[in-house]
Coordinates of C-alpha atoms in Angstrom, one line a residue:
M1 CA 107.4 67.1 126.2
K2 CA 108.0 68.8 124.4
W3 CA 110.3 66.9 121.8
Q4 CA 107.6 64.2 122.1
K5 CA 104.6 66.6 120.8
V6 CA 107.4 67.2 117.7
L7 CA 108.2 63.8 117.2
F8 CA 104.9 62.8 116.9
V9 CA 103.6 65.9 114.2
L10 CA 106.6 64.8 112.3
L11 CA 105.6 61.2 111.9
L12 CA 102.0 62.9 111.4
C13 CA 103.4 64.5 108.5
S14 CA 105.2 61.7 107.2
S15 CA 102.4 59.1 106.8
L16 CA 100.5 61.5 105.3
V17 CA 102.9 60.6 102.0
L18 CA 102.9 57.4 102.1
S19 CA 101.7 55.4 98.7
G20 CA 100.3 52.2 100.5
C21 CA 101.0 48.9 98.9
E22 CA 100.5 47.6 95.3
F23 CA 98.3 44.8 96.0
K24 CA 95.7 43.9 93.5
D25 CA 92.7 42.0 94.4
I26 CA 92.3 39.1 91.9
D27 CA 89.3 39.8 89.9
K28 CA 92.2 43.1 88.5
R29 CA 95.1 40.1 88.4
F30 CA 95.7 38.1 84.9
F31 CA 97.1 35.7 85.4
V32 CA 100.2 34.0 83.0
V33 CA 100.8 30.4 83.4
S34 CA 103.3 30.2 79.7
I35 CA 106.0 32.1 78.4
G36 CA 107.4 32.0 74.9
V37 CA 109.8 33.6 72.9
D38 CA 110.5 32.8 69.1
K39 CA 112.6 34.9 67.0
S40 CA 110.6 37.6 65.2
S41 CA 109.7 38.3 61.4
D42 CA 110.3 41.8 61.9
P43 CA 113.8 42.8 60.6
E44 CA 114.0 45.4 62.5
K45 CA 112.9 43.7 66.1
T46 CA 115.0 40.2 67.6
F47 CA 112.3 38.9 69.6
H48 CA 108.5 37.9 69.3
V49 CA 107.1 37.1 72.8
S50 CA 103.9 35.7 74.0
V51 CA 102.2 34.9 76.9
K52 CA 98.8 32.5 77.8
V53 CA 96.5 34.7 80.0
A54 CA 94.1 31.9 82.0
I55 CA 90.7 33.1 82.2
P56 CA 89.6 31.2 85.6
R57 CA 85.7 29.8 85.2
G58 CA 83.1 29.2 88.4
Q59 CA 83.6 25.4 88.1
V60 CA 86.8 24.0 86.2
Q61 CA 85.2 20.9 83.7
M62 CA 88.0 19.7 81.5
G63 CA 88.7 20.9 77.8
K64 CA 86.0 24.2 78.7
E65 CA 88.5 26.1 80.3
D66 CA 89.6 29.6 78.5
F67 CA 92.6 31.5 77.7
E68 CA 93.9 34.2 75.4
V69 CA 97.2 34.6 73.8
Y70 CA 98.4 38.2 72.7
G71 CA 102.7 38.0 71.1
V72 CA 104.5 40.8 70.3
D73 CA 108.0 42.2 68.6
D74 CA 110.3 43.7 70.8
S75 CA 114.1 44.6 70.7
T76 CA 113.4 43.2 74.0
I77 CA 112.1 40.6 75.5
S78 CA 111.3 42.7 78.8
N79 CA 109.9 45.6 76.7
A80 CA 107.8 43.3 75.2
I81 CA 106.7 42.4 78.4
Q82 CA 105.6 45.6 79.2
R83 CA 103.9 46.5 75.7
L84 CA 101.6 43.2 76.0
K85 CA 100.1 44.9 78.8
A86 CA 98.3 47.2 76.4
N87 CA 96.5 44.6 75.4
V88 CA 94.8 43.9 78.3
D89 CA 92.6 46.1 81.3
K90 CA 94.0 43.8 84.0
E91 CA 97.8 43.6 86.0
F92 CA 99.8 39.9 84.9
D93 CA 100.3 38.1 87.0
F94 CA 103.2 35.6 86.5
G95 CA 103.6 34.1 90.0
H96 CA 101.3 30.5 87.8
A97 CA 103.8 30.9 84.7
K98 CA 105.9 27.4 85.2
M99 CA 106.3 27.2 81.2
L100 CA 109.1 28.8 79.1
M101 CA 108.9 28.0 75.4
I102 CA 113.0 28.6 73.6
G103 CA 111.0 28.6 69.1
E104 CA 112.8 26.1 68.0
S105 CA 114.5 28.3 64.9
L106 CA 115.5 31.2 67.4
A107 CA 116.9 27.8 70.2
K108 CA 119.3 27.3 66.6
K109 CA 120.5 30.4 66.2
D110 CA 121.4 32.2 69.8
Y111 CA 119.2 31.1 72.8
T112 CA 121.5 33.2 75.3
D113 CA 119.2 36.8 75.6
V114 CA 116.7 34.2 76.0
L115 CA 117.9 32.6 79.1
N116 CA 119.7 35.6 80.3
W117 CA 116.2 37.4 80.8
A118 CA 114.2 33.9 82.6
I119 CA 117.2 33.9 85.0
R120 CA 117.0 37.8 86.0
T121 CA 113.9 38.4 85.7
R122 CA 111.8 39.0 89.1
F123 CA 108.8 37.4 88.5
L124 CA 109.8 33.8 86.0
Q125 CA 109.9 31.1 89.0
R126 CA 113.2 29.1 89.0
I127 CA 111.6 26.0 89.0
A128 CA 109.7 26.9 85.9
W129 CA 110.2 23.9 82.7
V130 CA 111.9 25.2 80.0
G131 CA 111.4 23.2 76.3
V132 CA 112.3 23.7 72.3
V133 CA 109.2 24.1 70.5
T134 CA 108.6 23.5 66.8
P135 CA 107.4 25.2 64.9
S136 CA 106.8 28.3 66.7
A137 CA 106.1 28.5 70.7
E138 CA 103.1 30.7 69.9
R139 CA 101.6 27.9 68.4
A140 CA 102.3 25.8 70.9
L141 CA 100.7 28.3 73.2
N142 CA 97.1 28.3 71.3
V143 CA 97.1 24.5 71.0
R144 CA 94.1 24.0 73.3
P145 CA 94.0 20.2 74.1
S146 CA 90.3 18.7 74.7
F147 CA 91.6 16.6 77.9
E148 CA 92.9 19.8 79.6
R149 CA 91.6 21.1 82.6
L150 CA 93.9 24.8 83.2
P151 CA 95.8 26.2 80.3
S152 CA 98.8 24.2 79.7
N153 CA 98.3 22.0 82.3
A154 CA 99.5 18.9 80.2
L155 CA 102.2 20.1 79.4
F156 CA 103.2 21.0 83.6
L157 CA 101.7 17.4 83.8
S158 CA 103.7 15.9 81.1
F159 CA 107.6 18.0 82.7
G160 CA 106.7 17.3 86.3
Q161 CA 105.7 13.7 85.6
I162 CA 102.6 13.7 88.2
G163 CA 100.7 12.6 85.4
V164 CA 101.7 10.9 82.1
E165 CA 105.6 9.0 82.5
S166 CA 107.0 8.6 79.2
E167 CA 110.3 7.3 78.8
F168 CA 110.8 9.6 75.2
T169 CA 110.4 12.9 77.5
V170 CA 113.1 15.0 78.7
S171 CA 112.6 17.3 81.3
R172 CA 114.6 20.5 83.0
Y173 CA 113.9 22.6 85.2
L174 CA 114.8 26.6 84.5
F175 CA 117.6 27.0 87.5
D176 CA 119.1 23.2 86.0
F177 CA 119.1 24.7 82.5
Y178 CA 121.2 27.7 83.3
R179 CA 123.6 25.2 85.8
S180 CA 124.1 23.0 82.8
N181 CA 124.3 25.5 80.6
E182 CA 127.5 27.8 82.3
E183 CA 128.9 25.0 83.4
P184 CA 132.4 24.1 82.5
G185 CA 132.3 20.1 81.1
S186 CA 128.1 19.7 80.8
S187 CA 125.5 19.7 78.1
P188 CA 122.7 20.7 78.7
V189 CA 120.1 18.6 76.9
L190 CA 116.4 20.4 76.4
P191 CA 113.2 18.8 75.1
L192 CA 111.8 19.4 71.5
I193 CA 108.0 19.8 71.8
Q194 CA 106.0 19.7 69.0
A195 CA 103.0 21.2 68.5
R196 CA 100.2 19.9 66.7
K197 CA 96.4 20.5 65.9
G198 CA 95.2 19.8 69.8
H199 CA 97.8 18.0 71.5
F200 CA 101.8 18.0 72.2
I201 CA 104.8 15.2 70.8
I202 CA 107.5 15.7 73.0
D203 CA 109.4 12.8 72.1
S204 CA 112.9 14.1 71.0
A205 CA 115.5 16.9 72.0
Y206 CA 118.1 19.1 71.6
V207 CA 121.9 19.1 72.8
M208 CA 122.7 22.2 73.5
D209 CA 126.3 23.8 73.2
G210 CA 126.1 26.9 75.8
K211 CA 124.9 29.1 72.8
K212 CA 122.6 27.6 70.2
A213 CA 121.0 24.0 69.9
A214 CA 123.2 22.3 69.0
L215 CA 122.4 18.5 67.6
K216 CA 118.6 16.8 67.7
L217 CA 118.2 13.8 69.4
S218 CA 115.5 11.1 67.8
P219 CA 113.1 9.6 69.8
E220 CA 115.0 6.1 70.0
E221 CA 118.3 8.2 71.2
T222 CA 116.1 10.6 73.2
R223 CA 115.0 7.3 75.4
L224 CA 118.8 5.7 75.4
F225 CA 119.7 9.5 76.8
N226 CA 116.7 9.0 79.3
T227 CA 117.9 5.5 80.3
L228 CA 122.0 6.5 80.6
T229 CA 120.8 8.9 83.1
H230 CA 118.0 6.9 85.3
T231 CA 115.8 10.1 84.3
Q232 CA 112.0 7.4 84.0
N233 CA 111.8 4.6 86.2
K234 CA 110.4 1.8 83.1
Y235 CA 111.9 1.6 79.6
E236 CA 110.5 -1.0 77.0
Y237 CA 113.4 -2.1 74.3
V238 CA 111.7 -4.0 71.1
I239 CA 114.8 -6.6 69.8
P240 CA 114.1 -8.1 66.9
E241 CA 115.4 -11.6 66.3
G242 CA 114.8 -13.6 62.9
D243 CA 111.0 -13.7 62.4
R244 CA 110.2 -12.7 65.9
K245 CA 110.3 -9.6 68.4
Y246 CA 110.8 -9.3 71.8
V247 CA 109.6 -6.3 73.9
F248 CA 111.8 -6.4 77.2
H249 CA 110.5 -4.1 79.8
V250 CA 113.1 -2.8 81.7
D251 CA 112.5 -1.5 85.5
Q252 CA 115.6 -1.6 87.1
V253 CA 118.7 0.4 85.8
K254 CA 122.6 0.7 87.4
I255 CA 125.5 2.8 86.2
K256 CA 128.7 2.8 86.9
R257 CA 131.0 5.6 85.5
R258 CA 134.8 6.1 85.6
L259 CA 137.6 7.8 83.7
E260 CA 141.1 6.2 82.9
S261 CA 143.7 8.2 81.1
S262 CA 146.4 5.6 80.3
P263 CA 147.1 3.8 78.4
K264 CA 144.8 5.8 76.3
P265 CA 141.6 8.2 77.3
T266 CA 138.8 5.5 78.2
A267 CA 135.4 6.6 79.8
Q268 CA 134.3 2.9 81.2
V269 CA 130.3 2.7 81.5
D270 CA 129.2 -0.2 83.0
V271 CA 125.6 -0.4 83.1
K272 CA 123.1 -3.3 84.0
L273 CA 119.3 -4.0 83.9
S274 CA 116.8 -6.1 84.7
G275 CA 113.3 -6.4 83.9
T276 CA 111.1 -8.8 82.7
I277 CA 110.0 -9.5 78.7
V278 CA 106.6 -8.7 78.3
E279 CA 105.6 -9.3 74.7
R280 CA 106.9 -12.2 71.5
V281 CA 106.1 -11.5 68.3
G282 CA 106.2 -14.6 66.2
R283 CA 105.6 -17.9 68.3
G284 CA 104.1 -18.5 71.7
R285 CA 105.6 -19.5 75.2
V286 CA 109.2 -18.5 76.0
N287 CA 111.2 -20.6 77.4
E288 CA 114.0 -20.0 79.7
S289 CA 116.7 -20.9 77.0
E290 CA 115.0 -18.3 74.7
M291 CA 115.0 -16.1 78.4
H292 CA 119.2 -16.0 78.4
E293 CA 119.4 -15.7 74.4
V294 CA 116.8 -12.3 75.3
E295 CA 119.7 -10.8 77.5
R296 CA 122.5 -11.7 75.2
L297 CA 120.3 -9.5 72.7
L298 CA 119.4 -6.8 74.1
S299 CA 123.6 -6.2 76.0
K300 CA 125.2 -6.2 72.7
D301 CA 122.1 -4.4 70.8
F302 CA 122.2 -1.6 73.6
K303 CA 126.3 -2.2 74.2
K304 CA 126.5 -0.5 70.4
K305 CA 123.6 2.3 70.3
V306 CA 125.4 3.8 73.9
E307 CA 128.7 3.3 72.1
N308 CA 127.7 5.4 68.9
L309 CA 125.7 7.7 71.0
L310 CA 128.8 8.4 73.4
T311 CA 130.6 8.5 70.2
R312 CA 128.5 10.8 67.7
F313 CA 128.4 13.0 71.7
R314 CA 131.8 13.2 71.2
D315 CA 132.5 14.1 68.1
E316 CA 129.7 17.1 68.2
N317 CA 132.0 18.4 71.0
L318 CA 129.0 18.0 73.0
D319 CA 128.5 16.3 76.9
P320 CA 125.2 16.1 78.1
Y321 CA 126.6 12.6 79.8
E322 CA 128.6 15.3 82.2
F323 CA 131.5 13.0 81.4
G324 CA 133.5 16.3 82.1
L325 CA 131.9 17.0 86.1
L326 CA 133.3 13.3 86.7
Y327 CA 136.8 14.9 85.6
R328 CA 137.2 17.8 87.5
A329 CA 135.3 15.9 90.4
T330 CA 138.4 13.3 90.3
H331 CA 141.2 15.6 89.6
W332 CA 142.3 18.8 90.9
D333 CA 143.5 22.4 90.4
E334 CA 142.6 25.0 88.9
M335 CA 139.1 25.0 87.1
E336 CA 141.0 27.1 84.0
Q337 CA 143.6 24.2 83.7
E338 CA 140.6 21.1 84.7
V339 CA 139.3 22.5 81.4
K340 CA 141.7 23.4 79.6
D341 CA 143.5 19.2 80.6
W342 CA 139.6 17.7 80.5
K343 CA 138.5 19.6 76.5
A344 CA 142.2 18.1 75.3
M345 CA 141.1 14.2 76.5
Y346 CA 137.5 14.4 75.3
K347 CA 138.6 14.9 71.9
K348 CA 140.9 11.2 71.7
I349 CA 138.5 9.6 74.2
S350 CA 137.0 5.7 73.3
F351 CA 134.0 4.4 75.3
N352 CA 134.4 1.0 76.6
V353 CA 130.6 0.1 77.5
N354 CA 129.7 -3.0 79.2
V355 CA 125.8 -4.2 79.7
S356 CA 124.6 -6.9 81.7
V357 CA 121.0 -8.1 81.6
E358 CA 118.9 -9.5 83.7
S359 CA 115.5 -11.1 83.1
R360 CA 113.4 -11.9 86.1
G361 CA 111.0 -14.1 83.9
S362 CA 108.6 -13.2 80.9
G363 CA 105.5 -11.5 81.9
S364 CA 102.9 -12.1 83.8
I365 CA 102.1 -16.0 81.9
E366 CA 104.2 -18.8 82.6

């Protein structure tokens, strides 16, 4: 019994030095919903880090939710986050942070430190969205859409496709951005968010080369890239023909790819588009012969645009369509040798694109 008494006294003494958990009540927390990282204007600092803090209200009303944006310059992002805490009296809670914005000027120089921090830090969710922002991330954090019910919710709905579904918008999770950035044979694509007074424009994108934003895609190229990667369900293409214009609504896309090394390196891309003619400008009804003509015109136009886009990617030594991953998946060798062989092949590769279009009708009227 003596040893049991000694053990009890030791346990009682050890319980007196325990510090307890770090739980803090909800009224002692500030909820960070978005994080922005810009290039610092201070030559002695590297980053300008901003956070958007939601200030919850009792009743949620459209355009009535309030927030604060805090920013600071520092040579490291982690230290900047710690310094930002000096602006508030409550603990930052990053559990609701679902948007990481990289300022365009920083992204065009070198974003690797931002990605390295984001993927290492314990409090930022890997399912956060990532985007390049112009003119700056801090400017975007201060945008206050009148239709927004919660701070930053407009961006979450834009990228999550649970709200608007735009054929011009590229969406990228943080974990997927990191995977594509580190994977040989892939070049990640990030959306370009343009901050305007009271709203955002997200209709273009950047192709990243593993270190910086290397190639800016126009809205038309962004839509074409989305069609090739089939990330959306609906696309509309305008087909001009003389004094007439047709709008073809694509609701089904099927794509097959294959690589051929002989007699010369070729990427074969077969695309099948299905949909309906939803608008005609210039005349009245659309007859059956015109439907076949629209199919032929769209097929010809789409083929040319896809070949031009893929050729542009190749000439810039970028591979956002991930032909490199297809090559590695269909060849067996040491990874270093696979990457070396693919790089040698990609420089000389030509693209053979076949497009077939199926029109199921001329819209709701006959």
